[in-house]
Coordinates of C-alpha atoms and ligand atoms in Angstrom, one line a residue:
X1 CA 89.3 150.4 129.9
X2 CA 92.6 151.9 130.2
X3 CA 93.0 155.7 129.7
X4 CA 95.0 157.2 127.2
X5 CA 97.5 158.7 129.4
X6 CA 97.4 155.9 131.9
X7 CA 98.6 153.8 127.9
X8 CA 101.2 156.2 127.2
X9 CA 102.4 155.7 130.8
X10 CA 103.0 152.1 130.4
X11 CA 104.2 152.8 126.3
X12 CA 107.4 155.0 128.2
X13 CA 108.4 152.0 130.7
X14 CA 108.4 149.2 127.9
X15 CA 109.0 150.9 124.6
X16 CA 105.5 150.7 122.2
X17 CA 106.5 148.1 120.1
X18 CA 106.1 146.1 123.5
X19 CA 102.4 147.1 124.4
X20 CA 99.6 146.0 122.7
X21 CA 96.2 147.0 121.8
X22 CA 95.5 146.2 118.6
X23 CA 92.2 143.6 118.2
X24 CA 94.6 140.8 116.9
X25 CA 96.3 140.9 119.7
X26 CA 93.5 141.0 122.6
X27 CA 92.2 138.1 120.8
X28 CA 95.7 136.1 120.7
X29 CA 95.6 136.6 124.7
X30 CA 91.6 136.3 125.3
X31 CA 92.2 132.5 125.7
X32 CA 94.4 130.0 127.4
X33 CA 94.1 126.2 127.9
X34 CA 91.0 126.1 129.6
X35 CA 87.6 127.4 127.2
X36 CA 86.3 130.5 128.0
X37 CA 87.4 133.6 126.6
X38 CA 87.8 136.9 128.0
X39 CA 88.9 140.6 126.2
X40 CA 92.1 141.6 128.0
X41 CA 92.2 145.7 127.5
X42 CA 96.3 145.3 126.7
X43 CA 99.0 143.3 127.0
X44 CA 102.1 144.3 127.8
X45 CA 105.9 142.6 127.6
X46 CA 108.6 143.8 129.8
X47 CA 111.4 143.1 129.4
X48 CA 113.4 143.5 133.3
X49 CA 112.4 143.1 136.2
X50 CA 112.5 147.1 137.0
X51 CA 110.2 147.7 134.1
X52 CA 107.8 144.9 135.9
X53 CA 108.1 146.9 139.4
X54 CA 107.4 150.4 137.3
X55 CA 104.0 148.6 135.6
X56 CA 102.8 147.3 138.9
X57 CA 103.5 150.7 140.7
X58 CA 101.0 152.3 137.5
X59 CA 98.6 149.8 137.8
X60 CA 98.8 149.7 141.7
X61 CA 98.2 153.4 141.8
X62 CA 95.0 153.0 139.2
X63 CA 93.5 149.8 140.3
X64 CA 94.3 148.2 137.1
X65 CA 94.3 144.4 137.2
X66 CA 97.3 142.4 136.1
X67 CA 97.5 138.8 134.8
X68 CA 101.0 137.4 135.0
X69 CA 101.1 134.7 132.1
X70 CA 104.0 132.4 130.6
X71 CA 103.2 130.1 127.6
X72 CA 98.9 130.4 128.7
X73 CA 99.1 126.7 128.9
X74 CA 97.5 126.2 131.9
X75 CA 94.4 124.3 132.1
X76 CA 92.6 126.1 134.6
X77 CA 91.7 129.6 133.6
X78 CA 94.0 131.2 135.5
X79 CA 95.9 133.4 132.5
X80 CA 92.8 134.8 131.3
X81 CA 91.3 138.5 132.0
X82 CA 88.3 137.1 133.8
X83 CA 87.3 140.3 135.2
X84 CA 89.6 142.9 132.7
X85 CA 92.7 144.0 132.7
X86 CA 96.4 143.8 131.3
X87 CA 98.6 140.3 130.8
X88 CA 101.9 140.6 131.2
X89 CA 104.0 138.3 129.1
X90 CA 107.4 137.0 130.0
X91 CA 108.8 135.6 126.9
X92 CA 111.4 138.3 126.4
X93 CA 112.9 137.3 130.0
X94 CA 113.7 133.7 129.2
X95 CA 117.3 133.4 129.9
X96 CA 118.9 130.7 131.9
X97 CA 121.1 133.6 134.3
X98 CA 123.4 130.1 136.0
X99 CA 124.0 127.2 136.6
X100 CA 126.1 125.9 139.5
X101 CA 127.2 122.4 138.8
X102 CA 128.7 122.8 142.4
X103 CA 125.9 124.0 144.2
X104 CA 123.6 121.6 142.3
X105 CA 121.3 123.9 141.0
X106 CA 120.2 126.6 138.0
X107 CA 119.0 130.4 137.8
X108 CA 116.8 131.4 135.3
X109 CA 114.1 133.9 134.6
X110 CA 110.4 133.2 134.3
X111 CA 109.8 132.8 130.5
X112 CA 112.4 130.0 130.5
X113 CA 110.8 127.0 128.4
X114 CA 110.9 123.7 130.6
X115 CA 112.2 121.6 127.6
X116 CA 114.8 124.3 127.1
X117 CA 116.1 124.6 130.5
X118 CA 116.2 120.2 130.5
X119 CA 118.4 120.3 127.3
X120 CA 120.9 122.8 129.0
X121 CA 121.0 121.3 132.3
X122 CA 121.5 117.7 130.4
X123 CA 125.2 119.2 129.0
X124 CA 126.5 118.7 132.7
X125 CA 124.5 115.3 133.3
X126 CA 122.3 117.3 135.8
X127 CA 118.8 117.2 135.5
X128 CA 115.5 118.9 136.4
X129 CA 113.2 116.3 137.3
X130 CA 109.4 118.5 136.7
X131 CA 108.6 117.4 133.2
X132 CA 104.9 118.6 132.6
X133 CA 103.5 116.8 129.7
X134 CA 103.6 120.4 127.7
X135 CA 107.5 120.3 128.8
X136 CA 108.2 121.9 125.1
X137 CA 106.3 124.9 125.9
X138 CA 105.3 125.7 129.3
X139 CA 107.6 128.4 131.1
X140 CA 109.4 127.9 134.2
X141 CA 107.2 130.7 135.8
X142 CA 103.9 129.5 135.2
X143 CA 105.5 125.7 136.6
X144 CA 106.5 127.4 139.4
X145 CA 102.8 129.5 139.5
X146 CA 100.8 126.3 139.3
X147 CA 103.3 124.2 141.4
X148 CA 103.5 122.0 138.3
X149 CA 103.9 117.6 137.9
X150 CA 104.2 115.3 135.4
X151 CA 104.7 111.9 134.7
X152 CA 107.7 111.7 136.5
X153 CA 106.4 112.9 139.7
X154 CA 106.0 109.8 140.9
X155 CA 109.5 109.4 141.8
X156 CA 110.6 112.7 141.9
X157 CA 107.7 115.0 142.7
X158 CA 107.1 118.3 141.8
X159 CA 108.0 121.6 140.9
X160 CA 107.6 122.7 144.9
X161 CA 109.8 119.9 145.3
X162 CA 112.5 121.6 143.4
X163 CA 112.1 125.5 144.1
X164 CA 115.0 126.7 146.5
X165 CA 114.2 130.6 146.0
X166 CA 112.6 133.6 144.5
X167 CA 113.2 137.2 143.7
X168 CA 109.5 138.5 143.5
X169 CA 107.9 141.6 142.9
X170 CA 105.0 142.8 145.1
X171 CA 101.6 144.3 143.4
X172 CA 103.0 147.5 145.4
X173 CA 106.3 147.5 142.8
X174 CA 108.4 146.5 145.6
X175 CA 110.9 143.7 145.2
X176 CA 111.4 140.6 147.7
X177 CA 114.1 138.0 147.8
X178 CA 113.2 134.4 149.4
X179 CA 115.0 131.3 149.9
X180 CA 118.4 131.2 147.9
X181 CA 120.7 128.1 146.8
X182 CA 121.1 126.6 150.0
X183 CA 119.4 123.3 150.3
X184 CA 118.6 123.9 153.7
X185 CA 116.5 127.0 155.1
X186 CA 114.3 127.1 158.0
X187 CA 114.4 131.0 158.4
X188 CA 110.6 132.7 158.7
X189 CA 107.5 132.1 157.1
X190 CA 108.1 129.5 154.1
X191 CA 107.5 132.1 151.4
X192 CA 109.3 130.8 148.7
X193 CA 106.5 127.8 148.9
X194 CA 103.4 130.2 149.2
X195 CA 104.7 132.0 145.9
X196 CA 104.5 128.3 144.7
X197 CA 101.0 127.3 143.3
X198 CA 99.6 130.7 144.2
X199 CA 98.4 131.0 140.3
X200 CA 99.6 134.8 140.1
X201 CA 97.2 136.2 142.4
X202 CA 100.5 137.5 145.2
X203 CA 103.4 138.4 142.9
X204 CA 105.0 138.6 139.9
X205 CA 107.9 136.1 139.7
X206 CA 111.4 137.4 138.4
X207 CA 113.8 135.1 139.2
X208 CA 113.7 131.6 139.8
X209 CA 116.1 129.5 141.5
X210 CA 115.4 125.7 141.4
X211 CA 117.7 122.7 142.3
X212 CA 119.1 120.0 140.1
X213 CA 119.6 116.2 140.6
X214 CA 122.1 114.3 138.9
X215 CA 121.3 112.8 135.3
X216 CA 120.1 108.9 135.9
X217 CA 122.6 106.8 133.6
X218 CA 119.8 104.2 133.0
X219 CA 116.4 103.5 132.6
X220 CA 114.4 100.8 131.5
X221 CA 110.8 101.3 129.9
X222 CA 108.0 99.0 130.2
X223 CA 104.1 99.0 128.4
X224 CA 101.7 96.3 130.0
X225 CA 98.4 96.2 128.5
X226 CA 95.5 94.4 130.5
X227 CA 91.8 93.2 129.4
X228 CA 90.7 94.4 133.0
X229 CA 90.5 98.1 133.5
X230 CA 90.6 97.4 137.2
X231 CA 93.2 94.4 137.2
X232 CA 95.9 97.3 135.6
X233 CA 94.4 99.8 138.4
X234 CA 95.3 97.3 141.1
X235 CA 98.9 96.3 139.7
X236 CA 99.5 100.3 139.7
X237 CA 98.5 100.2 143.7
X238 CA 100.5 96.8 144.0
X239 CA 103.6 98.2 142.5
X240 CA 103.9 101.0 144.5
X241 CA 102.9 99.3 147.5
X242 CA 105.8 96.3 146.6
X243 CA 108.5 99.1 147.4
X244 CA 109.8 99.8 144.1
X245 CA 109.5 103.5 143.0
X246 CA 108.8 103.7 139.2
X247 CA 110.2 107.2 137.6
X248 CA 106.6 106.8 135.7
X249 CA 103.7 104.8 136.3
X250 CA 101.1 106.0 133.3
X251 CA 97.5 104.6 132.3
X252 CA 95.7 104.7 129.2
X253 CA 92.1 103.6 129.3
X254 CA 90.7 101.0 126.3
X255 CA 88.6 104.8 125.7
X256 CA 91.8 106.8 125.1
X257 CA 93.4 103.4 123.0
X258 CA 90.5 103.6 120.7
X259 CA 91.1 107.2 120.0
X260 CA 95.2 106.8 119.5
X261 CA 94.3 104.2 117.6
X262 CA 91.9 106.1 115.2
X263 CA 94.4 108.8 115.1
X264 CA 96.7 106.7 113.6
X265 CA 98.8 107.0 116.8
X266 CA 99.5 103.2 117.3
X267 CA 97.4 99.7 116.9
X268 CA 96.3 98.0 120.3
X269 CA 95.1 94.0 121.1
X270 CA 91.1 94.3 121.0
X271 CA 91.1 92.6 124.2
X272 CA 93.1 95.5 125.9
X273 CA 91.1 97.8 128.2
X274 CA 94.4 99.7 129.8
X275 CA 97.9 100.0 129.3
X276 CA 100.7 100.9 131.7
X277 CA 103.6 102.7 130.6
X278 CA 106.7 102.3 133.3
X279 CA 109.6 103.7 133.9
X280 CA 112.5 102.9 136.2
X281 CA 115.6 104.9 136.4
X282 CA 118.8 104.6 138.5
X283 CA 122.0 103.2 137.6
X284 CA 121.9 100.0 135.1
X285 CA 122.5 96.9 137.4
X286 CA 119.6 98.1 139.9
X287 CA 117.4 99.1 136.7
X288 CA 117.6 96.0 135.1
X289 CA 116.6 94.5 138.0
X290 CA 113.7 96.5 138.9
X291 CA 112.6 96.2 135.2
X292 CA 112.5 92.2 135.3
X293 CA 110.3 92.7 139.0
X294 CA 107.9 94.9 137.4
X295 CA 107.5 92.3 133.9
X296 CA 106.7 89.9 136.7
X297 CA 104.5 91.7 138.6
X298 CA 102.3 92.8 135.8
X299 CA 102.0 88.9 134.4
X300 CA 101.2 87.6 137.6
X301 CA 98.4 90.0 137.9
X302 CA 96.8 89.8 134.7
X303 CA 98.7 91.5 131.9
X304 CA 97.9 90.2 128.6
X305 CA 101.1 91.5 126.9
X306 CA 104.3 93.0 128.1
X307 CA 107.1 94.7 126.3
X308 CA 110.0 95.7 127.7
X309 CA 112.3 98.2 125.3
X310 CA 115.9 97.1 124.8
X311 CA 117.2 100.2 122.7
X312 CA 116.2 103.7 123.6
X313 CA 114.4 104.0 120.0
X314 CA 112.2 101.0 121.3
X315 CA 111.5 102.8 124.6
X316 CA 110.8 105.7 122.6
X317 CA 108.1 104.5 120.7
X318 CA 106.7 102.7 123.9
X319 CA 106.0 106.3 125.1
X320 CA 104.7 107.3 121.5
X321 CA 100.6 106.2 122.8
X322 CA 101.6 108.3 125.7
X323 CA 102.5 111.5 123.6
X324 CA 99.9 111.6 121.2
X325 CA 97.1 110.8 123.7
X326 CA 96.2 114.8 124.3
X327 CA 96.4 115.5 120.2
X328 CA 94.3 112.4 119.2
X329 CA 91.8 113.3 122.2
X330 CA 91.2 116.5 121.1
X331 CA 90.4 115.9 117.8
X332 CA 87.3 113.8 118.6
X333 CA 85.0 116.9 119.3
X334 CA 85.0 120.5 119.1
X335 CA 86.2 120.5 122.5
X336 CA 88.1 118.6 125.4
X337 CA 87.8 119.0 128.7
X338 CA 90.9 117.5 131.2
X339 CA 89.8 117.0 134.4
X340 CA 92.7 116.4 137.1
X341 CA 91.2 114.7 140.5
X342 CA 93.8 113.0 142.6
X343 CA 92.9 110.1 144.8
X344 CA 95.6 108.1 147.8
X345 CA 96.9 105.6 145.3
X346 CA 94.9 102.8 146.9
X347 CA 92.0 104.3 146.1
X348 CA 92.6 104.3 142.1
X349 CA 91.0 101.3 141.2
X350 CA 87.2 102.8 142.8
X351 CA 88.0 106.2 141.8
X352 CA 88.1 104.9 138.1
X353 CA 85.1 102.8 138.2
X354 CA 83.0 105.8 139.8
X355 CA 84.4 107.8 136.2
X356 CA 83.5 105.0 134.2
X357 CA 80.0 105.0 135.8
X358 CA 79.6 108.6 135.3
X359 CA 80.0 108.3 131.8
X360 CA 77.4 105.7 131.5
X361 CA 75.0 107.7 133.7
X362 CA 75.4 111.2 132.0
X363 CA 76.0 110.0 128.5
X364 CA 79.1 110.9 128.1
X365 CA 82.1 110.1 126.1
X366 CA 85.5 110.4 128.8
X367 CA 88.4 108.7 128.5
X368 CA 91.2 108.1 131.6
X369 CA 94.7 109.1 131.2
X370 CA 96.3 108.9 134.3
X371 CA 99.6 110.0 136.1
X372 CA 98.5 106.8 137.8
X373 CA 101.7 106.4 139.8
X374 CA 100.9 109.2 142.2
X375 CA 96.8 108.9 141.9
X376 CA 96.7 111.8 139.6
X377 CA 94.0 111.4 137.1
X378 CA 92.9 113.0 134.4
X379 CA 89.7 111.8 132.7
X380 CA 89.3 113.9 129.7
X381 CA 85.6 114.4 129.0
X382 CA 85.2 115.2 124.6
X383 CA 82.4 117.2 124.1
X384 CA 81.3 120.6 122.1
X385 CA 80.7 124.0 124.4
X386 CA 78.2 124.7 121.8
X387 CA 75.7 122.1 123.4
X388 CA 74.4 123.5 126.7
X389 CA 72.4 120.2 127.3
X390 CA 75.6 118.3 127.0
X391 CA 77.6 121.1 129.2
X392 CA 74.6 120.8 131.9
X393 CA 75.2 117.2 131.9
X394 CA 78.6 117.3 132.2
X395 CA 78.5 119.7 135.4
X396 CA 76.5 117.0 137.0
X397 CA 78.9 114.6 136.4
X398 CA 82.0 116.8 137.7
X399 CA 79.6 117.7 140.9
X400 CA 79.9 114.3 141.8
X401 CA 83.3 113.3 140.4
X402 CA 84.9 116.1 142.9
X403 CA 82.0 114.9 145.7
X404 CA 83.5 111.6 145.8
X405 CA 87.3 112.3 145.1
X406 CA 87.4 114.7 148.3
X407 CA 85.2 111.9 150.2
X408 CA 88.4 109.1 149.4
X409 CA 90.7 111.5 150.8
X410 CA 92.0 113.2 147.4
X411 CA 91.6 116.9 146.3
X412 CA 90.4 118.9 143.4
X413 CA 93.8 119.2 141.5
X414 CA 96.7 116.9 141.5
X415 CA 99.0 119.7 139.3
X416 CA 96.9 121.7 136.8
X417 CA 95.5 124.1 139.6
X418 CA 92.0 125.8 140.2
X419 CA 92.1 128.7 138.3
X420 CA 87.8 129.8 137.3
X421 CA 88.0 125.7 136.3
X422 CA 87.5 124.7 139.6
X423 CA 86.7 128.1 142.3
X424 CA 83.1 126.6 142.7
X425 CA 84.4 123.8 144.6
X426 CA 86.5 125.2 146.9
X427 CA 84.3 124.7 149.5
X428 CA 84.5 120.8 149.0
X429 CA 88.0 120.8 150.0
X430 CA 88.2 123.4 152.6
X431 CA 86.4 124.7 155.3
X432 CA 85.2 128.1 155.6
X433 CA 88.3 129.3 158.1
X434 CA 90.6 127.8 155.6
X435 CA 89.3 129.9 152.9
X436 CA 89.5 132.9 155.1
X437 CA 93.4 132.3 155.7
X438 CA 93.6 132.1 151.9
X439 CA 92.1 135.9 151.8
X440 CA 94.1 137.6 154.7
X441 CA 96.8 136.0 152.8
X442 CA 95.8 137.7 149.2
X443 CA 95.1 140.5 151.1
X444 CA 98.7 140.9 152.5
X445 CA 100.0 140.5 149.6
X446 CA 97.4 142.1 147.4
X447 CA 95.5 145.0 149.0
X448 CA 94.2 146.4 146.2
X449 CA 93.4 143.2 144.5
X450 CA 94.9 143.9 141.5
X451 CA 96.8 140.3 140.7
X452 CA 94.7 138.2 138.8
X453 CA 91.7 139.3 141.0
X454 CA 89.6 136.5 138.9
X455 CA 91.1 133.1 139.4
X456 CA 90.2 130.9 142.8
X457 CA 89.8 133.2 145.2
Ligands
FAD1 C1 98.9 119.2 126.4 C2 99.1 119.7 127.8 C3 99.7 118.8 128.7 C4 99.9 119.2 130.0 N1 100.5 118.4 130.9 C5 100.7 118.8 132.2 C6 101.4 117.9 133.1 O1 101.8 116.8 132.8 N2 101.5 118.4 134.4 C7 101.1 119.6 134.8 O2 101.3 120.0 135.9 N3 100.5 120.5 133.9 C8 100.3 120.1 132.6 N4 99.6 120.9 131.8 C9 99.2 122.2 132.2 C10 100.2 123.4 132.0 O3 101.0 123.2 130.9 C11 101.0 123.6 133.3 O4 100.2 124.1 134.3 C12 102.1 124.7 133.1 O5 102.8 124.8 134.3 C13 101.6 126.1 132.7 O6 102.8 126.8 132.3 P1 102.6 128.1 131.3 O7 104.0 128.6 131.0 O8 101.8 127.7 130.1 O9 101.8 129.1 132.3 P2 100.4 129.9 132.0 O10 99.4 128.9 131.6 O11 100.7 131.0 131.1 O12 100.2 130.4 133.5 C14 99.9 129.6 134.5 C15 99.8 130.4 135.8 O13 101.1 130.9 136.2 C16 100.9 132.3 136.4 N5 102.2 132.8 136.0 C17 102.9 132.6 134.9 N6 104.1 133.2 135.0 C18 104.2 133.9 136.2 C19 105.2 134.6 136.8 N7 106.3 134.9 136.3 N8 104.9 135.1 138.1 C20 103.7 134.8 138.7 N9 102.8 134.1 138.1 C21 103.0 133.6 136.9 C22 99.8 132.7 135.6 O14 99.1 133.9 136.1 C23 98.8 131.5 135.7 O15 98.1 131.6 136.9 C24 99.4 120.5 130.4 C25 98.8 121.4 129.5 C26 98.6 121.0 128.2 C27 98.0 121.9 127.2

């Protein structure tokens, strides 16, 4: 609970019309894209970077927790109130401050929308390659915060990838700079790379400056569908193991197909039990190229059907079982669950049989979507949080899902982060010292503990 005064406080930094208490409101912000819910006590919306310091210096000074959030996208927990306190909300800071054709890269602040920033950067054929698949409304800042992928990753990697620096500001109100627009920067500690992925538990991100690439003229799109789950898991290794480097390498599982198809998203070949969805990008002659490779490639190892689109309308609608695949998913049961293990890329075609098995062995109805390009899976497990027997089963399954990926060499989270999702298997992943160094780190940062003090650690 926050007191009175300690309210009217925060009311004279932002104004009251931008804090807010009423029911409505803690309810709009009790949730994010993970399930469970917690009561924030407020939730406030500043709208500069000196009225963020001003909040943190209050809630600093009274131990009150903050939870930095963008769009509350994430699927991890790690936006929620898990343990009280007040979200700050960045949508009123989401302007695009530069861009620097010249220097290759773009300025903006934290409530930036990922789609929007794409759109603007596109008017000078630059581009900026992190495309999460919830591009049209997750914020720069929680990108940054959960060190965000998508399917592009596979060629171009991620939002760390892309960071060049930070203006931050500390839990003690104080403001740091790090990193800049050089491309090159081996002064100190590498903080601009802690800040990224550190799911608001060490600062409160005001600026962001990230680079740009130029705008690929071409691309050619590709869907392969195969009547062997584990044929299309192998071509996925075999392609990127061939030397080509596919923008996207997607897969959709005959599980997910059924449910597209039921949702009216698109009508499959029975015999299909995965599809690929393939990108190239570059400049036309070498994309054609690569696009005729990858047709062959995928016939000589089993494809049933491949279509390669001509026109970009055809290469939209290519991606159309791609897009819909969350939406359709999600309308099966109360809820959906989307799991996010990442195995070495070699290790794709076991790590899919042992999800397939699991399903079978704990009755349970998961499908595979997968950045499969980069090992990144996410098997999305439909169920309703209503049935604890079903729930119990289901942490069973995930105990030995995360068991095995960490025993091939993979970790618990490819892009969507660890949030309260995945805390309890920490331990799985790293050792004990490891862990340790993650505190002193939170505690340098954080002495107080007042940044998101729920999420992983
Ligand atoms: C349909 C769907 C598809 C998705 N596809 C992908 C995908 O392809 N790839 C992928 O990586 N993720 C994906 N996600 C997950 C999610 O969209 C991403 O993790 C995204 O980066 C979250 O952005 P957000 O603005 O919603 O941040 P939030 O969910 O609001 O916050 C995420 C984290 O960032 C912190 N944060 C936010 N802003 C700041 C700031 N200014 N300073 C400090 N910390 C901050 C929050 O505290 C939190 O820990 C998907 C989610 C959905 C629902």
């Amino acid at each position: 609970m926050i007191s009175t005064s300690v309210a009217d406080e925060f009311r004279s930094i932002v104004g009251d019309a931008w804090f807010l208490d009423t029911p409505e409101d803690l309810a709009t912000y009790s949730y994010d894209g993970f399930l469970p819910e917690f009561m924030p006590d407020a939730i406030i919306v500043p709208g500069s970077r000196d009225e963020i310091s001003s909040i943190l210096r209050v809630a600093n000074r009274e131990k009150i927790n903050i939870i930095p959030r963008g769009a509350g996208t994430n699927i991890c927990g790690s936006s929620v109130a898990r343990k009280g306190g007040i979200i700050i909300a960045f949508h009123r800071l989401n302007k695009i401050l530069e861009i620097e054709p010249e220097n290759m890269c773009t300025v903006v602040q934290p409530g930036v929308v990922n789609a929007d920033l794409q759109k603007e950067v596109a008017q000078y054929s630059l581009m900026y390659p992190p495309d999460p698949a919830s591009l049209f409304v997750s914020t720069i800042g929680g990108n940054v915060a959960l060190n965000a992928g998508g399917p592009r990753g596979v060629k171009y990697g991620v939002t760390r990838d892309y960071l060049l620096g930070l203006e931050v500001v500390l839990p003690s109100g104080e403001v740091i700079k790090t990193g800049g627009k050089v491309l090159k920067s081996v002064s100190g500690y590498d903080l601009t790379r802690l800040m990224c992925g550190s799911e608001g538990t060490l600062g409160i991100m005001t600026e962001i400056t990230v680079r740009l690439v130029p705008l690929p003229p071409a691309k050619a799109t590709l869907q392969a569908m195969f009547s062997d789950l584990d044929d299309a898991a192998k071509t996925v290794s075999a392609i990127i193991g061939s030397g080509i480097v596919p923008t996207t390498l997607e897969l959709i599982d005959r599980v997910v197909l059924d449910v597209i198809a039921n949702f009216g998203g698109a009508k499959f070949s029975k015999e299909a039990e995965a599809l690929l969805l393939i990108e190239v990008d570059g400049e036309a002659s070498s994309v054609e190229g690569q696009g005729e490779k990858i047709e062959r490639f995928c016939k000589e190892r089993g494809a049933i059907e491949v279509e390669r689109a001509s026109t970009p309308e055809e290469a939209d609608s290519l991606w159309q079982a791609r897009r819909t695949a969350f939406g359709a998913v999600a309308s099966v049961r109360p809820n959906c669950i989307v799991e996010d293990a990442t195995v070495p890329v070699k290790r794709l075609s076991e790590i899919i049989r042992k999800i397939v098995e699991l399903a079978d062995k704990y009755h349970l109805r998961i499908g595979v979507l997968a950045h499969a390009g980069d090992g990144n899976l996410h098997p999305l497990i439909m169920t309703d949080l209503k049935d604890k027997e079903e729930m119990a089963r289901i942490d069973k399954a995930l105990d030995e899902l995360y068991e095995v990926t960490i025993a091939m060499g993979g970790t618990l989270s490819g892009e969507h982060g660890i949030g309260i999702a995945k805390d309890r298997f920490m331990s799985l992943e790293f050792s004990e010292s490891a862990i340790d160094i993650m505190r002193g780190i939170k505690k340098v940062f954080d002495p107080n503990n007042i940044l998101n003090p729920g999420s992983f650690l």
